Short mmCIF file of N, CA, C and O in Angstrom, two decimals:
data_model
loop_
_atom_site.label_atom_id
_atom_site.label_comp_id
_atom_site.label_asym_id
_atom_site.label_seq_id
_atom_site.Cartn_x
_atom_site.Cartn_y
_atom_site.Cartn_z
N UNK X 858 0.90 -1.11 0.19
CA UNK X 858 -0.07 0.04 -0.04
C UNK X 858 0.80 1.20 -0.05
O UNK X 858 1.89 1.35 0.72
N UNK X 859 0.66 2.15 -0.94
CA UNK X 859 1.54 3.40 -0.87
C UNK X 859 1.07 4.15 0.12
O UNK X 859 0.03 4.34 0.67
N UNK X 860 1.92 5.08 0.59
CA UNK X 860 1.78 6.21 1.63
C UNK X 860 0.52 6.96 1.27
O UNK X 860 -0.12 7.42 2.33
N UNK X 861 0.38 7.42 -0.04
CA UNK X 861 -0.59 8.23 -0.17
C UNK X 861 -2.18 7.50 -0.04
O UNK X 861 -3.04 8.00 0.56
N UNK X 862 -2.19 6.32 -0.29
CA UNK X 862 -3.37 5.55 -0.16
C UNK X 862 -3.48 5.17 1.28
O UNK X 862 -4.67 5.47 1.93
N UNK X 863 -2.60 5.03 1.95
CA UNK X 863 -2.68 4.63 3.53
C UNK X 863 -3.12 6.20 4.14
O UNK X 863 -4.08 5.84 4.89
N UNK X 864 -2.76 7.23 3.79
CA UNK X 864 -3.02 8.46 4.25
C UNK X 864 -4.49 8.68 3.94
O UNK X 864 -5.48 9.11 5.01
N UNK X 865 -5.13 8.08 2.86
CA UNK X 865 -6.49 8.35 2.63
C UNK X 865 -7.45 7.58 3.41
O UNK X 865 -8.39 7.85 3.81
N UNK X 866 -6.77 6.34 3.64
CA UNK X 866 -7.61 5.21 4.39
C UNK X 866 -7.54 5.69 5.74
O UNK X 866 -8.49 5.77 6.45
N UNK X 867 -6.55 6.27 6.29
CA UNK X 867 -6.41 6.70 7.68
C UNK X 867 -7.48 8.09 8.02
O UNK X 867 -8.33 8.17 8.76
N UNK X 868 -7.48 8.97 6.84
CA UNK X 868 -8.49 10.03 6.98
C UNK X 868 -9.77 9.63 6.91
O UNK X 868 -10.55 10.05 7.66
N UNK X 869 -10.07 8.70 6.17
CA UNK X 869 -11.66 8.06 6.19
C UNK X 869 -11.89 7.56 7.44
O UNK X 869 -13.19 7.95 7.87
N UNK X 870 -11.13 6.77 7.80
CA UNK X 870 -11.48 6.08 9.23
C UNK X 870 -11.03 6.90 10.50
O UNK X 870 -11.26 6.35 11.53
N UNK X 871 -10.51 8.09 10.35
CA UNK X 871 -10.07 8.69 11.39
C UNK X 871 -11.01 8.82 12.59
O UNK X 871 -10.53 8.91 13.76
N UNK X 872 -12.10 9.13 12.33
CA UNK X 872 -13.20 9.29 13.35
C UNK X 872 -13.61 8.03 13.98
O UNK X 872 -14.51 8.20 15.09
N UNK X 873 -13.30 6.85 13.48
CA UNK X 873 -13.69 5.66 14.10
C UNK X 873 -12.93 5.53 15.44
O UNK X 873 -11.71 5.75 15.42
N UNK X 874 -13.62 4.81 16.45
CA UNK X 874 -12.71 4.76 17.59
C UNK X 874 -12.13 3.29 17.59
O UNK X 874 -12.47 2.37 16.83
N UNK X 875 -11.09 3.14 18.15
CA UNK X 875 -10.27 1.76 18.20
C UNK X 875 -10.61 1.28 19.39
O UNK X 875 -10.73 1.56 20.49
N UNK X 876 -10.65 -0.22 19.19
CA UNK X 876 -10.86 -0.93 20.38
C UNK X 876 -9.78 -0.89 21.47
O UNK X 876 -8.73 -1.11 21.23
N UNK X 877 -10.19 -0.51 22.78
CA UNK X 877 -9.27 -0.46 23.77
C UNK X 877 -8.62 -1.77 24.22
O UNK X 877 -7.36 -1.84 24.67
N UNK X 878 -9.39 -2.78 23.97
CA UNK X 878 -8.87 -4.06 24.50
C UNK X 878 -7.60 -4.60 23.54
O UNK X 878 -6.71 -5.19 24.31
N UNK X 879 -7.70 -4.38 22.33
CA UNK X 879 -6.67 -4.94 21.51
C UNK X 879 -5.41 -3.89 21.85
O UNK X 879 -4.30 -4.41 21.79
N UNK X 880 -5.65 -2.85 22.08
CA UNK X 880 -4.46 -1.81 22.16
C UNK X 880 -3.97 -1.68 23.43
O UNK X 880 -2.89 -1.28 23.75
N UNK X 881 -4.53 -2.28 24.46
CA UNK X 881 -4.25 -2.07 25.74
C UNK X 881 -2.83 -3.01 26.05
O UNK X 881 -2.03 -2.58 26.92
N UNK X 882 -2.59 -3.94 25.35
CA UNK X 882 -1.28 -4.47 25.64
C UNK X 882 -0.16 -3.93 24.91
O UNK X 882 0.93 -4.40 25.28
N UNK X 883 -0.23 -2.84 24.17
CA UNK X 883 0.87 -2.32 23.53
C UNK X 883 1.52 -1.36 24.48
O UNK X 883 0.70 -0.63 25.16
N UNK X 884 2.63 -1.16 24.58
CA UNK X 884 3.34 -0.04 25.22
C UNK X 884 3.12 1.39 24.68
O UNK X 884 2.54 1.53 23.54
N UNK X 885 3.50 2.42 25.40
CA UNK X 885 3.31 3.63 24.90
C UNK X 885 4.02 3.87 23.76
O UNK X 885 3.37 4.31 22.60
N UNK X 886 5.34 3.48 23.50
CA UNK X 886 5.99 3.41 22.43
C UNK X 886 5.49 2.72 21.04
O UNK X 886 5.52 3.07 20.05
N UNK X 887 5.05 1.54 21.46
CA UNK X 887 4.65 0.81 20.55
C UNK X 887 3.17 1.48 19.76
O UNK X 887 2.96 1.42 18.54
N UNK X 888 2.54 1.99 20.67
CA UNK X 888 1.25 2.63 20.03
C UNK X 888 1.72 3.86 19.26
O UNK X 888 0.99 4.17 18.39
N UNK X 889 2.80 4.75 19.80
CA UNK X 889 3.07 5.71 19.10
C UNK X 889 3.77 5.32 17.75
O UNK X 889 3.30 5.96 16.84
N UNK X 890 4.49 4.27 17.76
CA UNK X 890 5.01 3.82 16.27
C UNK X 890 3.76 3.34 15.36
O UNK X 890 3.63 3.55 13.97
N UNK X 891 2.75 2.63 16.01
CA UNK X 891 1.51 2.20 15.20
C UNK X 891 0.73 3.51 14.74
O UNK X 891 0.23 3.27 13.62
N UNK X 892 0.68 4.44 15.45
CA UNK X 892 0.00 5.68 15.16
C UNK X 892 0.73 6.25 13.87
O UNK X 892 -0.08 6.73 12.88
N UNK X 893 1.95 6.42 13.74
CA UNK X 893 2.86 7.01 12.80
C UNK X 893 2.60 6.07 11.56
O UNK X 893 2.49 6.55 10.48
N UNK X 894 2.50 4.66 11.68
CA UNK X 894 2.22 3.82 10.51
C UNK X 894 1.11 4.03 10.06
O UNK X 894 1.07 4.04 8.73
N UNK X 895 -0.01 4.41 10.85
CA UNK X 895 -1.25 4.43 10.45
C UNK X 895 -1.35 5.72 9.41
O UNK X 895 -2.40 5.87 8.74
N UNK X 896 -0.52 6.70 9.77
CA UNK X 896 -0.32 7.87 8.99
C UNK X 896 0.15 7.78 7.74
O UNK X 896 0.13 8.68 6.94
N UNK X 897 0.69 6.63 7.41
CA UNK X 897 1.32 6.30 6.14
C UNK X 897 2.86 6.65 5.94
O UNK X 897 3.58 6.38 5.09
N UNK X 898 3.62 6.84 7.19
CA UNK X 898 5.04 6.92 7.23
C UNK X 898 5.70 5.84 6.92
O UNK X 898 5.07 4.80 7.47
N UNK X 899 6.78 6.00 6.45
CA UNK X 899 7.60 4.73 6.19
C UNK X 899 8.66 4.47 7.32
O UNK X 899 8.65 5.22 8.19
N UNK X 900 9.13 3.25 7.47
CA UNK X 900 9.99 2.87 8.66
C UNK X 900 11.00 3.91 8.96
O UNK X 900 11.06 4.32 10.07
N UNK X 901 11.74 4.40 7.94
CA UNK X 901 12.69 5.30 8.02
C UNK X 901 12.15 6.49 8.49
O UNK X 901 12.89 7.34 9.44
N UNK X 902 11.01 7.08 8.10
CA UNK X 902 10.34 8.22 8.61
C UNK X 902 9.92 8.19 10.00
O UNK X 902 10.23 9.31 10.69
N UNK X 903 9.50 7.20 10.35
CA UNK X 903 8.78 6.79 11.60
C UNK X 903 10.17 7.09 12.64
O UNK X 903 10.40 7.66 13.68
N UNK X 904 11.32 6.29 12.28
CA UNK X 904 12.62 6.43 13.02
C UNK X 904 13.05 7.75 13.24
O UNK X 904 13.43 8.37 14.36
N UNK X 905 13.01 8.68 12.08
CA UNK X 905 13.60 9.83 12.22
C UNK X 905 12.65 10.80 13.10
O UNK X 905 13.19 11.68 13.80
N UNK X 906 11.34 10.72 12.76
CA UNK X 906 10.52 11.31 13.81
C UNK X 906 10.61 11.07 15.08
O UNK X 906 10.54 11.95 16.08
N UNK X 907 10.93 9.96 15.61
CA UNK X 907 10.80 9.56 16.70
C UNK X 907 12.22 9.39 17.55
O UNK X 907 12.55 9.05 18.64
N UNK X 908 13.05 9.64 16.72
CA UNK X 908 14.65 9.76 17.12
C UNK X 908 15.11 8.29 17.48
O UNK X 908 15.67 8.08 18.57
N UNK X 909 14.69 7.34 16.68
CA UNK X 909 15.25 6.04 16.78
C UNK X 909 15.62 5.26 15.45
O UNK X 909 15.29 5.95 14.41
N UNK X 910 16.52 4.33 15.68
CA UNK X 910 16.97 3.76 14.33
C UNK X 910 15.73 3.02 13.46
O UNK X 910 14.80 2.61 14.23
N UNK X 911 16.07 2.95 12.32
CA UNK X 911 14.95 2.09 11.46
C UNK X 911 15.08 0.68 11.95
O UNK X 911 13.84 -0.06 11.96
N UNK X 912 16.04 0.04 12.64
CA UNK X 912 16.23 -1.17 13.07
C UNK X 912 15.39 -1.27 14.19
O UNK X 912 14.60 -2.41 14.58
N UNK X 913 15.45 -0.34 15.07
CA UNK X 913 14.60 -0.32 16.27
C UNK X 913 12.92 -0.08 15.88
O UNK X 913 12.02 -0.98 16.63
N UNK X 914 12.69 0.52 14.79
CA UNK X 914 11.26 0.70 14.38
C UNK X 914 10.80 -0.90 14.03
O UNK X 914 9.68 -1.34 14.44
N UNK X 915 11.67 -1.50 13.24
CA UNK X 915 11.36 -3.14 12.87
C UNK X 915 10.95 -3.90 14.16
O UNK X 915 10.23 -4.78 14.14
N UNK X 916 12.04 -3.72 15.09
CA UNK X 916 12.05 -4.63 16.36
C UNK X 916 10.53 -4.12 17.09
O UNK X 916 9.87 -5.07 17.57
N UNK X 917 10.07 -3.15 17.14
CA UNK X 917 9.04 -2.54 17.74
C UNK X 917 7.58 -3.19 16.91
O UNK X 917 6.63 -3.80 17.46
N UNK X 918 7.91 -3.15 15.60
CA UNK X 918 6.83 -3.42 14.75
C UNK X 918 6.59 -5.01 14.87
O UNK X 918 5.51 -5.55 14.80
N UNK X 919 7.72 -5.80 14.97
CA UNK X 919 7.59 -7.31 15.28
C UNK X 919 6.90 -7.65 16.44
O UNK X 919 5.90 -8.50 16.45
N UNK X 920 7.11 -6.80 17.58
CA UNK X 920 6.33 -7.17 18.84
C UNK X 920 4.91 -6.62 18.68
O UNK X 920 3.98 -7.34 19.16
N UNK X 921 4.65 -5.42 17.94
CA UNK X 921 3.31 -5.04 17.72
C UNK X 921 2.39 -6.29 17.05
O UNK X 921 1.31 -6.57 17.08
N UNK X 922 3.04 -6.62 15.86
CA UNK X 922 2.38 -7.77 15.07
C UNK X 922 2.04 -9.04 16.02
O UNK X 922 0.97 -9.44 15.80
N UNK X 923 3.04 -9.31 16.64
CA UNK X 923 2.69 -10.53 17.59
C UNK X 923 1.66 -10.30 18.70
O UNK X 923 0.89 -11.24 18.72
N UNK X 924 1.70 -9.02 19.23
CA UNK X 924 0.69 -8.66 20.21
C UNK X 924 -0.92 -8.58 19.55
O UNK X 924 -1.68 -9.01 20.28
N UNK X 925 -0.75 -8.03 18.49
CA UNK X 925 -2.00 -7.92 17.70
C UNK X 925 -2.39 -9.16 16.91
O UNK X 925 -3.62 -9.03 16.33
N UNK X 926 -1.45 -10.09 16.79
CA UNK X 926 -1.88 -11.21 16.03
C UNK X 926 -2.04 -11.05 14.32
O UNK X 926 -2.99 -11.33 13.92
N UNK X 927 -1.11 -10.30 13.91
CA UNK X 927 -1.21 -9.91 12.58
C UNK X 927 0.09 -10.16 11.81
O UNK X 927 0.99 -10.37 12.56
N UNK X 928 0.04 -10.14 10.33
CA UNK X 928 1.23 -10.44 9.74
C UNK X 928 1.80 -9.19 8.67
O UNK X 928 2.75 -9.41 8.20
N UNK X 929 0.95 -8.09 8.77
CA UNK X 929 1.48 -6.96 7.88
C UNK X 929 1.14 -5.75 8.44
O UNK X 929 0.19 -5.80 9.38
N UNK X 930 1.48 -4.78 7.83
CA UNK X 930 1.43 -3.15 8.37
C UNK X 930 0.05 -2.87 8.16
O UNK X 930 -0.63 -2.10 8.99
N UNK X 931 -0.57 -3.44 7.16
CA UNK X 931 -1.90 -3.22 6.60
C UNK X 931 -2.94 -3.74 7.72
O UNK X 931 -3.78 -3.14 8.08
N UNK X 932 -2.80 -5.14 7.92
CA UNK X 932 -3.39 -5.54 9.18
C UNK X 932 -3.43 -4.98 10.43
O UNK X 932 -4.38 -4.74 11.19
N UNK X 933 -2.21 -4.39 10.72
CA UNK X 933 -1.90 -3.78 11.92
C UNK X 933 -2.51 -2.44 12.00
O UNK X 933 -3.31 -2.23 12.97
N UNK X 934 -2.57 -1.80 10.88
CA UNK X 934 -3.26 -0.52 10.86
C UNK X 934 -4.71 -0.60 11.00
O UNK X 934 -5.46 0.09 11.76
N UNK X 935 -5.21 -1.58 10.20
CA UNK X 935 -6.73 -1.89 10.27
C UNK X 935 -7.18 -2.00 11.79
O UNK X 935 -8.36 -1.71 12.20
N UNK X 936 -6.40 -3.01 12.41
CA UNK X 936 -6.92 -3.15 13.72
C UNK X 936 -6.73 -2.01 14.60
O UNK X 936 -7.39 -1.86 15.58
N UNK X 937 -5.64 -1.17 14.25
CA UNK X 937 -5.53 -0.20 15.12
C UNK X 937 -6.68 1.06 14.98
O UNK X 937 -7.18 1.69 15.87
N UNK X 938 -7.14 0.98 13.68
CA UNK X 938 -8.44 1.61 13.13
C UNK X 938 -9.69 1.13 13.61
O UNK X 938 -10.79 1.65 13.50
N UNK X 939 -9.68 -0.20 14.27
CA UNK X 939 -10.93 -0.68 14.86
C UNK X 939 -11.71 -1.54 13.67
O UNK X 939 -12.84 -1.89 13.73
N UNK X 940 -11.04 -1.90 12.64
CA UNK X 940 -11.50 -2.83 11.63
C UNK X 940 -11.25 -4.21 11.88
O UNK X 940 -10.13 -4.56 12.19
#
């Protein structure tokens, strides 16, 4: 999914509430990274914005995927948006 399409998807679903029970197991940093991912940012951009390396972003995303039981950034963003 391109970043432009991801941004449009996020804008469309922005007003939908996300389920707290799924997100409750994420750390504050993981939630922050998932939020940036939902905005359509690339891993490098997320790292730059949060002052962490791209490798650290990957590590956090691996843990996010495991906690949310998803296999892709698209699935993670959809769960984040409550879909």
